[in-house]
PDB file of C-alpha atoms in Angstrom:
ATOM      1  CA  ASP A   1      65.895 148.118 175.197  1.00  0.00           C
ATOM      2  CA  GLN A   2      64.793 146.319 178.354  1.00  0.00           C
ATOM      3  CA  LYS A   3      67.583 143.727 178.321  1.00  0.00           C
ATOM      4  CA  ALA A   4      70.305 146.393 178.078  1.00  0.00           C
ATOM      5  CA  TYR A   5      68.616 148.383 180.870  1.00  0.00           C
ATOM      6  CA  GLU A   6      68.520 145.349 183.173  1.00  0.00           C
ATOM      7  CA  SER A   7      72.125 144.483 182.328  1.00  0.00           C
ATOM      8  CA  ALA A   8      73.258 148.023 183.186  1.00  0.00           C
ATOM      9  CA  LEU A   9      71.421 147.849 186.509  1.00  0.00           C
ATOM     10  CA  ALA A  10      72.973 144.468 187.311  1.00  0.00           C
ATOM     11  CA  GLN A  11      76.470 145.840 186.663  1.00  0.00           C
ATOM     12  CA  GLN A  12      75.810 148.523 189.276  1.00  0.00           C
ATOM     13  CA  ASN A  13      74.217 146.002 191.683  1.00  0.00           C
ATOM     14  CA  LEU A  14      70.880 147.819 191.385  1.00  0.00           C
ATOM     15  CA  THR A  15      67.371 146.533 190.911  1.00  0.00           C
ATOM     16  CA  PRO A  16      64.599 148.509 189.179  1.00  0.00           C
ATOM     17  CA  ALA A  17      62.942 148.996 192.587  1.00  0.00           C
ATOM     18  CA  MET A  18      66.164 150.448 194.029  1.00  0.00           C
ATOM     19  CA  LEU A  19      66.479 152.812 191.081  1.00  0.00           C
ATOM     20  CA  GLU A  20      62.883 154.004 191.463  1.00  0.00           C
ATOM     21  CA  GLN A  21      63.463 154.598 195.181  1.00  0.00           C
ATOM     22  CA  ASP A  22      66.622 156.618 194.458  1.00  0.00           C
ATOM     23  CA  LEU A  23      64.875 158.665 191.770  1.00  0.00           C
ATOM     24  CA  ALA A  24      62.100 159.467 194.231  1.00  0.00           C
ATOM     25  CA  GLY A  25      64.745 161.318 196.276  1.00  0.00           C
ATOM     26  CA  LEU A  26      65.472 163.855 193.546  1.00  0.00           C
ATOM     27  CA  GLN A  27      65.401 167.433 194.752  1.00  0.00           C
ATOM     28  CA  GLU A  28      64.254 170.652 193.122  1.00  0.00           C
ATOM     29  CA  GLY A  29      66.874 173.188 192.200  1.00  0.00           C
ATOM     30  CA  ASP A  30      69.780 173.512 189.807  1.00  0.00           C
ATOM     31  CA  ILE A  31      69.652 170.449 187.526  1.00  0.00           C
ATOM     32  CA  ARG A  32      73.408 170.611 186.992  1.00  0.00           C
ATOM     33  CA  GLN A  33      74.114 170.302 190.702  1.00  0.00           C
ATOM     34  CA  GLU A  34      71.428 167.643 191.103  1.00  0.00           C
ATOM     35  CA  ILE A  35      72.957 165.462 188.382  1.00  0.00           C
ATOM     36  CA  LEU A  36      76.351 165.728 190.085  1.00  0.00           C
ATOM     37  CA  ARG A  37      74.850 164.988 193.513  1.00  0.00           C
ATOM     38  CA  VAL A  38      73.014 161.866 192.340  1.00  0.00           C
ATOM     39  CA  ALA A  39      76.056 160.626 190.405  1.00  0.00           C
ATOM     40  CA  ASN A  40      78.183 160.988 193.541  1.00  0.00           C
ATOM     41  CA  THR A  41      75.554 159.267 195.694  1.00  0.00           C
ATOM     42  CA  TRP A  42      75.454 156.316 193.291  1.00  0.00           C
ATOM     43  CA  ASN A  43      79.266 156.284 192.869  1.00  0.00           C
ATOM     44  CA  ALA A  44      78.599 156.472 189.136  1.00  0.00           C
ATOM     45  CA  LYS A  45      81.371 155.552 186.757  1.00  0.00           C
ATOM     46  CA  LEU A  46      79.700 157.221 183.760  1.00  0.00           C
ATOM     47  CA  ILE A  47      77.108 159.946 183.187  1.00  0.00           C
ATOM     48  CA  VAL A  48      75.426 160.020 179.769  1.00  0.00           C
ATOM     49  CA  LEU A  49      73.737 163.287 178.759  1.00  0.00           C
ATOM     50  CA  GLY A  50      72.078 164.588 175.633  1.00  0.00           C
ATOM     51  CA  SER A  51      72.978 167.848 173.946  1.00  0.00           C
ATOM     52  CA  HIS A  52      70.825 170.203 171.878  1.00  0.00           C
ATOM     53  CA  SER A  53      74.002 171.558 170.240  1.00  0.00           C
ATOM     54  CA  ARG A  54      72.993 175.173 170.845  1.00  0.00           C
ATOM     55  CA  LYS A  55      75.355 177.831 169.603  1.00  0.00           C
ATOM     56  CA  GLY A  56      75.729 181.572 169.905  1.00  0.00           C
ATOM     57  CA  MET A  57      73.495 183.647 172.151  1.00  0.00           C
ATOM     58  CA  SER A  58      71.072 180.847 173.023  1.00  0.00           C
ATOM     59  CA  ARG A  59      73.972 178.914 174.563  1.00  0.00           C
ATOM     60  CA  VAL A  60      75.208 181.985 176.420  1.00  0.00           C
ATOM     61  CA  VAL A  61      71.735 182.759 177.785  1.00  0.00           C
ATOM     62  CA  LEU A  62      70.629 179.193 178.528  1.00  0.00           C
ATOM     63  CA  GLY A  63      74.009 177.777 179.476  1.00  0.00           C
ATOM     64  CA  SER A  64      74.977 174.182 178.900  1.00  0.00           C
ATOM     65  CA  VAL A  65      74.046 171.550 181.453  1.00  0.00           C
ATOM     66  CA  SER A  66      76.145 168.973 179.617  1.00  0.00           C
ATOM     67  CA  GLU A  67      79.212 171.197 179.546  1.00  0.00           C
ATOM     68  CA  PHE A  68      78.906 172.053 183.248  1.00  0.00           C
ATOM     69  CA  VAL A  69      78.485 168.418 184.260  1.00  0.00           C
ATOM     70  CA  ALA A  70      81.404 167.344 182.043  1.00  0.00           C
ATOM     71  CA  ARG A  71      83.667 169.917 183.687  1.00  0.00           C
ATOM     72  CA  HIS A  72      82.658 169.178 187.284  1.00  0.00           C
ATOM     73  CA  ALA A  73      81.812 165.466 187.452  1.00  0.00           C
ATOM     74  CA  ALA A  74      84.054 163.107 189.386  1.00  0.00           C
ATOM     75  CA  CYS A  75      83.462 160.397 186.772  1.00  0.00           C
ATOM     76  CA  SER A  76      83.487 160.161 182.990  1.00  0.00           C
ATOM     77  CA  VAL A  77      80.763 161.984 181.056  1.00  0.00           C
ATOM     78  CA  GLN A  78      79.522 161.044 177.589  1.00  0.00           C
ATOM     79  CA  ILE A  79      77.591 163.706 175.691  1.00  0.00           C
ATOM     80  CA  VAL A  80      75.335 162.463 172.908  1.00  0.00           C
ATOM     81  CA  ARG A  81      74.371 164.984 170.242  1.00  0.00           C
ATOM     82  CA  LYS A  82      70.805 165.250 169.025  1.00  0.00           C
TER      83      LYS A  82
END
C-alpha cells in the first residue's frame, strides 16, 4: 500500500524521485549480481525476494536467484514463498 511504501522510503531517507533515479541506473547482466550491487550502493539493511519454490531439475537448471542473494548479501535477506 502507498502509505507503507512512503514510510519505508522515509526510513531510508529516500524520496520516490530518488528511488526512480537509482532504478534508472540498473545495468544489464546477471540479476543476482545486480541485486547485490544495488543493495550495497543503497547500504540496504534488508533485501526481500520472492521464490517460485522450484525443486528438482528445474532448480538445478535455472538456479535460484533468492538462494544466491541470501548466501552472498552483506545484509539480511527475506525470501517470500509464492
